[in-house]
Coordinates of C-alpha atoms and ligand atoms in Angstrom, one line a residue:
M1 CA -33.0 -34.4 4.0
P2 CA -32.1 -31.4 6.2
A3 CA -30.8 -28.5 4.0
A4 CA -29.9 -27.8 0.4
V5 CA -28.3 -24.9 -1.4
I6 CA -28.9 -23.6 -4.9
I7 CA -26.1 -21.6 -6.4
G8 CA -25.3 -20.1 -9.8
A9 CA -22.3 -21.8 -11.4
Q10 CA -21.4 -19.1 -14.0
W11 CA -21.9 -15.3 -14.0
G12 CA -25.6 -15.3 -12.9
D13 CA -29.0 -15.6 -14.6
E14 CA -28.6 -19.3 -15.1
G15 CA -32.2 -19.9 -14.1
K16 CA -31.9 -20.2 -10.3
G17 CA -35.3 -18.8 -9.8
K18 CA -36.9 -21.5 -11.9
A19 CA -34.9 -24.2 -10.2
T20 CA -36.0 -23.0 -6.7
D21 CA -39.6 -22.8 -7.8
L22 CA -39.3 -26.4 -9.0
L23 CA -38.1 -27.7 -5.6
A24 CA -40.3 -25.4 -3.5
G25 CA -43.1 -27.9 -3.4
R26 CA -40.9 -30.2 -1.4
I27 CA -39.5 -27.8 1.2
D28 CA -40.7 -25.9 4.2
Y29 CA -38.4 -22.9 4.2
V30 CA -36.7 -21.0 1.4
V31 CA -33.9 -18.6 2.4
K32 CA -32.2 -15.8 0.4
F33 CA -28.8 -15.6 2.1
N34 CA -26.8 -13.1 0.0
G35 CA -27.1 -10.1 -2.3
G36 CA -30.1 -7.8 -2.5
N37 CA -32.2 -6.4 -5.3
N38 CA -29.3 -6.7 -7.7
A39 CA -30.6 -10.1 -8.4
G40 CA -33.4 -10.7 -10.9
H41 CA -35.2 -14.0 -11.1
T42 CA -37.9 -14.7 -13.7
V43 CA -40.3 -17.5 -12.9
V44 CA -42.9 -18.6 -15.4
I45 CA -45.9 -20.4 -14.1
G46 CA -48.5 -21.2 -16.7
D47 CA -49.4 -17.9 -18.4
E48 CA -48.1 -15.9 -15.4
K49 CA -44.6 -14.4 -15.3
Y50 CA -43.0 -13.2 -12.1
A51 CA -39.8 -11.1 -11.7
L52 CA -38.4 -11.4 -8.2
H53 CA -35.5 -9.3 -6.9
L54 CA -35.3 -9.2 -3.2
L55 CA -37.7 -11.9 -2.3
P56 CA -36.7 -15.6 -2.6
S57 CA -38.4 -17.3 -5.6
G58 CA -39.8 -19.9 -3.3
I59 CA -42.3 -17.3 -2.1
L60 CA -44.4 -18.2 -5.1
T61 CA -45.2 -21.7 -3.6
P62 CA -48.1 -21.8 -1.2
G63 CA -47.1 -23.2 2.2
V64 CA -43.4 -22.4 2.0
T65 CA -42.0 -19.9 4.6
P66 CA -39.7 -17.4 2.9
V67 CA -36.8 -16.0 4.8
I68 CA -34.4 -13.1 4.1
S69 CA -31.4 -13.9 6.3
N70 CA -28.5 -11.9 7.8
G71 CA -26.3 -12.1 4.7
V72 CA -28.7 -10.0 2.6
V73 CA -28.8 -6.3 2.1
I74 CA -32.3 -4.8 2.0
D75 CA -33.7 -1.8 0.2
I76 CA -36.9 -1.5 2.3
E77 CA -38.8 0.5 -0.3
V78 CA -38.1 -2.1 -2.9
L79 CA -39.1 -4.8 -0.4
F80 CA -42.5 -3.2 0.2
Q81 CA -43.1 -2.7 -3.5
E82 CA -42.3 -6.3 -4.2
L83 CA -44.6 -7.6 -1.4
D84 CA -47.4 -5.3 -2.5
A85 CA -47.1 -6.4 -6.2
L86 CA -47.1 -10.1 -5.3
S87 CA -50.1 -9.6 -2.9
A88 CA -52.0 -7.8 -5.6
R89 CA -51.5 -10.9 -7.8
G90 CA -52.8 -13.2 -5.0
V91 CA -49.5 -14.5 -3.7
D92 CA -49.6 -15.1 0.1
V93 CA -46.6 -13.1 1.5
S94 CA -47.7 -13.1 5.1
R95 CA -45.1 -15.7 6.4
L96 CA -42.0 -13.7 5.3
R97 CA -39.3 -13.6 8.0
I98 CA -36.5 -11.1 7.9
S99 CA -33.3 -11.3 10.0
A100 CA -32.8 -8.6 12.6
N101 CA -29.1 -8.6 11.5
A102 CA -29.6 -8.0 7.8
H103 CA -28.2 -4.7 6.7
V104 CA -30.2 -1.8 5.2
I105 CA -29.6 -0.1 1.9
T106 CA -30.2 3.6 2.2
A107 CA -30.3 6.5 -0.2
Y108 CA -26.6 7.3 0.4
H109 CA -25.6 3.8 -0.6
R110 CA -27.4 4.1 -3.9
T111 CA -25.9 7.5 -4.5
L112 CA -22.4 6.3 -3.7
D113 CA -22.8 3.2 -5.9
K114 CA -23.6 5.5 -8.9
V115 CA -21.0 8.2 -8.3
T116 CA -18.1 5.8 -7.6
E117 CA -19.0 3.9 -10.8
R118 CA -18.9 7.2 -12.7
F119 CA -15.5 8.0 -11.2
L120 CA -14.0 4.6 -12.2
G121 CA -14.5 5.6 -15.9
K122 CA -13.1 2.8 -18.1
R123 CA -12.4 0.6 -15.0
Q124 CA -16.1 0.6 -14.0
I125 CA -17.6 -2.6 -12.8
G126 CA -21.0 -2.1 -14.5
T127 CA -22.9 -2.6 -11.2
T128 CA -26.7 -2.7 -11.1
G129 CA -26.6 0.7 -9.3
R130 CA -28.7 -0.6 -6.4
G131 CA -26.3 0.4 -3.6
I132 CA -25.1 -3.2 -3.0
G133 CA -21.3 -2.6 -2.8
P134 CA -21.5 0.5 -0.5
T135 CA -23.9 -1.2 1.8
Y136 CA -21.6 -4.3 2.2
A137 CA -18.6 -1.9 2.5
D138 CA -20.3 -0.3 5.5
K139 CA -21.1 -3.7 7.0
I140 CA -17.4 -4.7 6.9
N141 CA -16.4 -1.2 8.0
R142 CA -18.7 -1.6 11.0
V143 CA -20.8 1.5 10.2
G144 CA -23.8 -0.3 8.7
I145 CA -27.4 0.1 9.7
R146 CA -29.2 -3.2 10.5
M147 CA -32.9 -4.0 10.5
Q148 CA -33.0 -4.1 14.3
D149 CA -31.7 -0.5 14.5
L150 CA -35.0 0.7 13.0
F151 CA -36.8 0.0 16.3
D152 CA -34.7 2.3 18.4
E153 CA -34.7 5.9 17.3
N154 CA -31.8 7.0 19.4
I155 CA -29.5 4.2 18.2
L156 CA -30.6 4.7 14.7
R157 CA -29.8 8.4 14.8
Q158 CA -26.4 7.8 16.3
K159 CA -25.6 5.2 13.6
V160 CA -26.8 7.3 10.7
E161 CA -24.8 10.2 12.0
G162 CA -21.7 8.0 12.3
A163 CA -22.2 6.7 8.8
L164 CA -22.8 10.1 7.2
D165 CA -20.0 11.9 8.9
Q166 CA -17.3 10.8 6.5
K167 CA -19.6 10.2 3.6
N168 CA -20.8 13.7 3.4
H169 CA -17.3 15.0 3.2
L170 CA -16.7 12.6 0.4
L171 CA -19.9 13.4 -1.4
V172 CA -19.4 17.2 -1.3
K173 CA -15.6 17.5 -1.6
V174 CA -14.7 14.6 -3.9
Y175 CA -17.8 13.9 -5.8
N176 CA -19.3 17.3 -6.0
R177 CA -22.7 16.2 -4.8
R178 CA -25.0 17.7 -2.1
A179 CA -24.7 16.5 1.5
I180 CA -27.3 14.1 2.8
A181 CA -29.2 15.2 5.9
V182 CA -29.2 12.8 8.9
D183 CA -32.9 13.7 9.5
E184 CA -33.9 12.8 6.0
I185 CA -32.6 9.3 6.4
V186 CA -33.7 8.7 9.9
T187 CA -37.3 9.9 9.2
E188 CA -37.5 7.6 6.1
L189 CA -36.2 4.6 7.9
L190 CA -38.4 5.1 11.0
S191 CA -41.5 5.3 8.7
Y192 CA -40.9 1.7 7.8
A193 CA -40.6 0.4 11.3
D194 CA -44.3 -0.4 12.1
R195 CA -44.8 -2.5 9.0
L196 CA -41.5 -4.3 9.5
R197 CA -41.8 -5.1 13.2
P198 CA -43.8 -8.4 12.8
M199 CA -41.5 -9.7 10.1
V200 CA -38.1 -9.0 11.8
V201 CA -37.0 -12.0 13.9
D202 CA -34.0 -14.1 14.8
T203 CA -34.0 -16.1 11.6
A204 CA -30.9 -18.1 12.5
L205 CA -32.8 -19.5 15.5
E206 CA -36.0 -20.1 13.6
L207 CA -34.2 -22.0 10.9
H208 CA -32.3 -24.0 13.5
E209 CA -35.6 -25.0 15.1
A210 CA -37.1 -25.9 11.8
L211 CA -34.2 -28.2 11.1
E212 CA -34.4 -29.7 14.5
R213 CA -38.1 -30.5 13.8
G214 CA -36.9 -32.3 10.7
E215 CA -38.2 -29.7 8.3
T216 CA -36.5 -29.0 5.0
V217 CA -34.7 -25.8 4.2
L218 CA -33.6 -24.6 0.8
F219 CA -31.0 -21.8 0.5
E220 CA -31.4 -19.8 -2.7
G221 CA -28.2 -18.0 -3.8
G222 CA -28.3 -14.8 -5.7
Q223 CA -25.6 -14.0 -8.3
A224 CA -23.1 -16.8 -8.9
T225 CA -19.7 -18.4 -8.3
M226 CA -17.8 -16.2 -10.8
L227 CA -19.4 -13.1 -9.2
D228 CA -18.4 -14.2 -5.6
V229 CA -16.3 -11.5 -3.8
D230 CA -13.7 -14.1 -2.9
H231 CA -13.9 -16.7 -5.6
G232 CA -15.1 -14.8 -8.6
T233 CA -13.4 -12.6 -11.2
Y234 CA -12.4 -9.9 -8.7
P235 CA -12.8 -6.9 -8.9
F236 CA -15.5 -7.6 -11.5
V237 CA -17.7 -9.3 -8.9
T238 CA -20.6 -8.4 -6.6
S239 CA -19.8 -7.7 -2.9
S240 CA -21.3 -10.8 -1.3
S241 CA -20.5 -14.5 -0.9
S242 CA -22.6 -16.1 -3.6
T243 CA -21.0 -19.6 -3.3
S244 CA -22.4 -22.3 -1.1
G245 CA -20.2 -21.4 1.9
G246 CA -22.1 -18.1 1.9
A247 CA -25.3 -20.0 2.8
A248 CA -23.8 -20.8 6.2
T249 CA -22.3 -17.4 7.1
G250 CA -25.2 -15.7 5.5
S251 CA -27.8 -17.5 7.6
G252 CA -26.2 -18.7 10.8
I253 CA -26.9 -22.3 9.9
A254 CA -23.8 -24.5 10.4
P255 CA -22.2 -25.9 7.2
N256 CA -22.5 -29.5 8.3
R257 CA -26.3 -29.2 8.2
I258 CA -26.2 -28.7 4.4
D259 CA -26.0 -31.9 2.5
R260 CA -27.1 -31.1 -1.1
V261 CA -25.5 -28.4 -3.3
I262 CA -27.4 -27.8 -6.5
G263 CA -25.4 -25.9 -9.1
I264 CA -27.4 -24.2 -11.9
V265 CA -25.6 -23.9 -15.2
K266 CA -26.7 -22.7 -18.6
A267 CA -26.0 -24.8 -21.7
Y268 CA -23.9 -21.8 -22.8
T269 CA -22.6 -18.8 -20.9
T270 CA -23.8 -15.2 -20.2
R271 CA -22.4 -12.3 -18.2
V272 CA -23.8 -8.8 -17.4
G273 CA -21.4 -5.9 -16.6
S274 CA -17.6 -5.7 -17.1
G275 CA -14.8 -8.3 -16.6
P276 CA -13.1 -11.2 -18.2
F277 CA -15.2 -13.7 -20.2
P278 CA -13.1 -16.1 -22.3
T279 CA -15.8 -17.6 -24.4
E280 CA -17.6 -14.4 -25.2
L281 CA -18.9 -14.1 -28.8
F282 CA -18.9 -10.9 -30.8
D283 CA -20.3 -12.3 -33.9
A284 CA -23.7 -13.6 -35.2
S285 CA -23.4 -16.7 -32.9
G286 CA -23.5 -14.3 -29.9
D287 CA -26.6 -12.6 -31.4
F288 CA -28.2 -16.0 -32.0
L289 CA -27.8 -16.9 -28.3
R290 CA -29.0 -13.4 -27.1
E291 CA -32.1 -13.5 -29.3
N292 CA -33.0 -17.1 -28.9
G293 CA -32.3 -17.1 -25.1
H294 CA -33.9 -13.6 -24.5
E295 CA -30.7 -12.6 -22.8
F296 CA -31.7 -9.2 -21.5
G297 CA -31.3 -8.5 -17.8
T298 CA -34.3 -9.0 -15.5
T299 CA -33.0 -6.2 -13.2
T300 CA -31.5 -3.6 -15.5
G301 CA -32.7 -4.7 -19.0
R302 CA -29.1 -4.6 -20.3
P303 CA -28.3 -7.0 -23.1
R304 CA -26.3 -9.9 -21.6
R305 CA -22.9 -10.7 -23.1
C306 CA -23.2 -14.3 -24.5
G307 CA -20.7 -17.0 -25.2
W308 CA -20.2 -20.8 -25.5
Y309 CA -20.2 -23.3 -22.5
D310 CA -17.0 -23.1 -20.5
A311 CA -16.2 -26.5 -18.9
P312 CA -13.3 -25.3 -16.7
I313 CA -15.7 -22.8 -15.1
A314 CA -18.2 -25.6 -14.4
R315 CA -15.4 -27.7 -12.9
Y316 CA -14.3 -24.8 -10.8
S317 CA -17.8 -24.2 -9.5
A318 CA -18.3 -27.9 -8.8
R319 CA -15.1 -27.7 -6.7
I320 CA -15.6 -24.4 -4.9
N321 CA -19.3 -25.2 -4.0
G322 CA -19.2 -28.9 -3.6
V323 CA -21.9 -29.3 -6.2
T324 CA -23.7 -32.6 -5.8
D325 CA -26.0 -32.1 -8.8
Y326 CA -26.1 -29.8 -11.7
V327 CA -29.3 -28.5 -13.3
M328 CA -28.5 -27.5 -16.9
T329 CA -30.9 -24.9 -18.2
K330 CA -31.7 -23.5 -21.6
L331 CA -30.7 -26.5 -23.7
D332 CA -33.6 -25.5 -26.0
V333 CA -31.8 -22.3 -26.9
L334 CA -29.1 -24.2 -28.8
T335 CA -31.6 -25.8 -31.2
G336 CA -30.8 -24.9 -34.8
L337 CA -27.1 -24.7 -34.5
E338 CA -25.1 -26.9 -36.8
T339 CA -22.2 -27.3 -34.5
I340 CA -21.8 -26.3 -30.9
P341 CA -18.3 -25.4 -29.6
V342 CA -17.5 -26.1 -25.9
C343 CA -14.5 -24.7 -24.2
V344 CA -12.5 -27.6 -22.7
A345 CA -9.4 -25.7 -21.6
Y346 CA -7.6 -22.4 -22.1
D347 CA -4.6 -21.4 -24.0
I348 CA -2.7 -18.9 -21.9
E349 CA 0.3 -17.5 -23.8
G350 CA 0.8 -20.7 -25.7
V351 CA 0.4 -23.0 -22.7
R352 CA -2.7 -25.3 -22.3
V353 CA -4.3 -24.7 -18.9
D354 CA -7.1 -27.0 -17.7
E355 CA -8.3 -25.0 -14.6
V356 CA -9.6 -21.5 -14.1
P357 CA -6.2 -19.7 -13.4
V358 CA -5.8 -18.0 -10.0
S359 CA -4.0 -15.0 -11.7
Q360 CA -6.5 -12.4 -12.9
S361 CA -4.2 -11.3 -15.7
D362 CA -3.9 -14.9 -16.9
F363 CA -7.7 -15.2 -17.0
H364 CA -7.9 -12.0 -19.0
H365 CA -5.5 -13.5 -21.5
A366 CA -7.1 -16.9 -21.6
T367 CA -8.2 -18.0 -25.1
P368 CA -10.6 -20.9 -25.2
I369 CA -9.6 -24.3 -26.6
Y370 CA -12.8 -25.6 -28.2
E371 CA -14.2 -29.0 -29.0
E372 CA -17.1 -29.0 -31.4
F373 CA -20.2 -31.1 -31.0
P374 CA -22.9 -31.7 -33.7
G375 CA -26.1 -29.8 -33.1
W376 CA -29.8 -30.7 -33.7
S377 CA -32.7 -29.0 -35.4
E378 CA -35.7 -30.7 -33.8
D379 CA -37.8 -28.7 -31.4
I380 CA -36.9 -30.2 -27.9
S381 CA -39.2 -28.0 -25.8
G382 CA -41.8 -30.7 -25.4
A383 CA -39.3 -33.4 -24.3
R384 CA -39.8 -34.6 -20.8
T385 CA -37.5 -37.6 -20.7
F386 CA -33.8 -37.8 -21.6
E387 CA -34.6 -40.5 -24.2
E388 CA -37.0 -38.1 -26.0
L389 CA -34.1 -35.8 -26.9
P390 CA -32.4 -36.1 -30.3
R391 CA -29.2 -38.2 -30.2
T392 CA -26.9 -35.3 -30.7
A393 CA -28.5 -33.3 -27.8
R394 CA -28.1 -36.3 -25.5
E395 CA -24.5 -36.5 -26.6
Y396 CA -23.9 -32.8 -26.0
V397 CA -25.3 -33.2 -22.4
L398 CA -23.3 -36.3 -21.7
A399 CA -20.1 -34.8 -23.0
I400 CA -20.6 -31.7 -20.9
E401 CA -21.4 -33.8 -17.8
A402 CA -18.2 -35.7 -18.2
M403 CA -16.2 -32.4 -18.2
S404 CA -18.1 -30.5 -15.5
G405 CA -17.3 -32.2 -12.2
A406 CA -20.9 -33.3 -11.2
R407 CA -23.8 -35.2 -12.6
I408 CA -26.4 -33.3 -14.6
S409 CA -29.6 -34.3 -12.9
A410 CA -32.1 -32.1 -14.7
I411 CA -32.2 -30.3 -18.0
G412 CA -34.3 -27.2 -18.8
V413 CA -35.9 -27.2 -22.2
G414 CA -38.1 -24.0 -21.9
P415 CA -38.9 -21.2 -19.5
G416 CA -42.1 -22.8 -18.0
R417 CA -42.2 -24.5 -14.7
D418 CA -42.8 -28.0 -16.3
A419 CA -40.3 -27.6 -19.1
I420 CA -37.7 -29.8 -17.5
I421 CA -36.3 -33.3 -17.9
A422 CA -35.5 -35.0 -14.6
R423 CA -32.7 -37.5 -14.6
H424 CA -31.9 -37.9 -10.9
D425 CA -33.6 -36.7 -7.7
L426 CA -31.9 -33.4 -6.7
L427 CA -32.6 -33.8 -3.0
D428 CA -31.5 -37.4 -2.7
Ligands
GDP501 P1 -31.6 -16.3 -12.3 O1 -31.2 -15.0 -12.0 O2 -30.6 -17.4 -12.2 O3 -32.9 -16.7 -11.5 O4 -32.1 -16.4 -13.8 P2 -32.9 -15.2 -14.6 O5 -34.4 -15.4 -14.2 O6 -32.3 -13.9 -14.5 O7 -32.7 -15.7 -16.1 C1 -33.0 -16.9 -16.6 C2 -34.1 -16.8 -17.7 O8 -34.1 -18.0 -18.4 C3 -35.5 -16.5 -17.2 O9 -36.1 -15.6 -18.1 C4 -36.1 -17.9 -17.2 O10 -37.6 -17.8 -17.4 C5 -35.5 -18.5 -18.4 N1 -35.3 -20.0 -18.3 C6 -35.0 -20.7 -17.3 N2 -34.8 -22.0 -17.6 C7 -35.0 -22.0 -19.0 C8 -34.9 -23.1 -20.0 O11 -34.6 -24.2 -19.7 N3 -35.1 -22.7 -21.3 C9 -35.4 -21.4 -21.6 N4 -35.6 -21.2 -22.9 N5 -35.5 -20.5 -20.7 C10 -35.3 -20.7 -19.4
IMO502 P1 -28.9 -13.0 -10.5 O1 -29.2 -13.4 -9.0 C1 -26.1 -11.2 -13.3 C2 -23.3 -8.2 -11.7 C3 -23.5 -6.8 -12.2 C4 -22.1 -6.3 -12.1 C5 -21.6 -6.9 -10.8 C6 -21.6 -6.0 -9.6 O2 -30.1 -12.5 -11.2 O3 -28.1 -14.0 -11.2 P2 -23.6 -5.2 -8.1 O4 -24.8 -4.3 -8.4 O5 -23.9 -6.5 -7.5 O6 -22.6 -4.5 -7.2 O7 -22.9 -5.4 -9.5 O8 -22.4 -8.1 -10.6 N1 -24.5 -8.8 -11.1 C7 -25.3 -9.7 -11.7 N2 -25.2 -10.3 -13.0 N3 -27.0 -11.7 -12.4 C8 -27.1 -11.1 -11.2 O9 -28.0 -11.7 -10.3 C9 -26.3 -10.1 -10.8 N4 -26.1 -9.4 -9.7 C10 -25.0 -8.6 -9.9 O10 -24.0 -6.8 -13.5 O11 -21.3 -6.8 -13.2
MG503 MG1 -31.1 -13.1 -12.9

């Protein structure tokens, strides 16, 4: 089994962290390939709760080598804080590898993220404010700072000068902010170099060699399909490739080495930030999902927008990512509902549409067509086999499986590591 990818199938926070943690015991490397500290993964192990942002969740498993590959953008201060916090709790972080080609989030990226959002007014994306978009913009614009630049002061200074040249004009003349001094940035970044030096390597080569040795690599996607910069609800997306294809470009591992794609999908839907969300609920049902599911952001603490399961989105994700298995999380959150609506298609201006429409305005105007399923009232959090679930819960899962484009191979029934029902082997 060479390589597998975990991706979010909806708008994020599906429980990818828990799914990675679940598989980590069977893998040698876990790779974060996109995004940065905009991600927030909560993993519950026994009485301990961990919130990870920049580090891959697999770091919690002893023996696994964690990797931050080239597709990630790194806020180094946050990286050190996370490493120190985990070390203080007894997690071994000594094997972490970071790509020399990963881009660096600096103070000016964070500032630009916040001021551009403010200037967008009503059209704002609702970003996490972590500098993600401006850092990827610099990467594409070829004025980014990479990890390797931190080890050559001359190069670093030239690059920071190049990057700040235009930005300072923008900051001062357009956004009415103070200019940022080149020295300030260079001094800060250089101060990180010594600690970083042993971690920064050619991760593409190291992963290739691991695969050649027959070791197993798990790619852990941040964000999700509907937040992907190409395939999501643009412009209300993040700035990276959070679909399975991103695992290849974001790591330097060829696509034909990846043979399992594990999609994580919630038994309902949530979204943080702005943008279209056809099944969003504004009534007591939405509050029920938010309260029962503790749907408040791991990164920003914002209440998540909540809605019913959207089968066209699951089918879309199955197609775009090549999902081989779905893990459905949070089935337990639906306990107590009399009936559970599932969106099976959309009504767009009076026409039934079965797929996620390519036109953004159509998606904005999509009204869900619901099918209703009977709920259950029994506590399911202790169930460990599919047969132990109440009949109506089994029927809900089977109905969703039939509409979602891939088999549902595991079902989450609680936040804990062991609160899962396995139906099929995810890696086989
Ligand atoms: P990620 O960003 O995809 O890793 O997901 P988050 O960690 O942001 O959000 C998922 C939340 O749901 C976390 O607080 C998890 O502990 C929790 N969780 C995961 N799976 C389950 C489940 O099956 N049931 C319940 N009740 N909670 C779950
Ligand atoms: P995980 O990995 C949910 C959303 C933000 C905003 C948009 C752009 O925990 O699933 P950005 O700061 O990335 O430029 O913000 O994307 N967003 C997420 N929503 N979960 C995440 O990560 C997210 N990462 C970014 O709320 O709407
Ligand atoms: Mg999250």
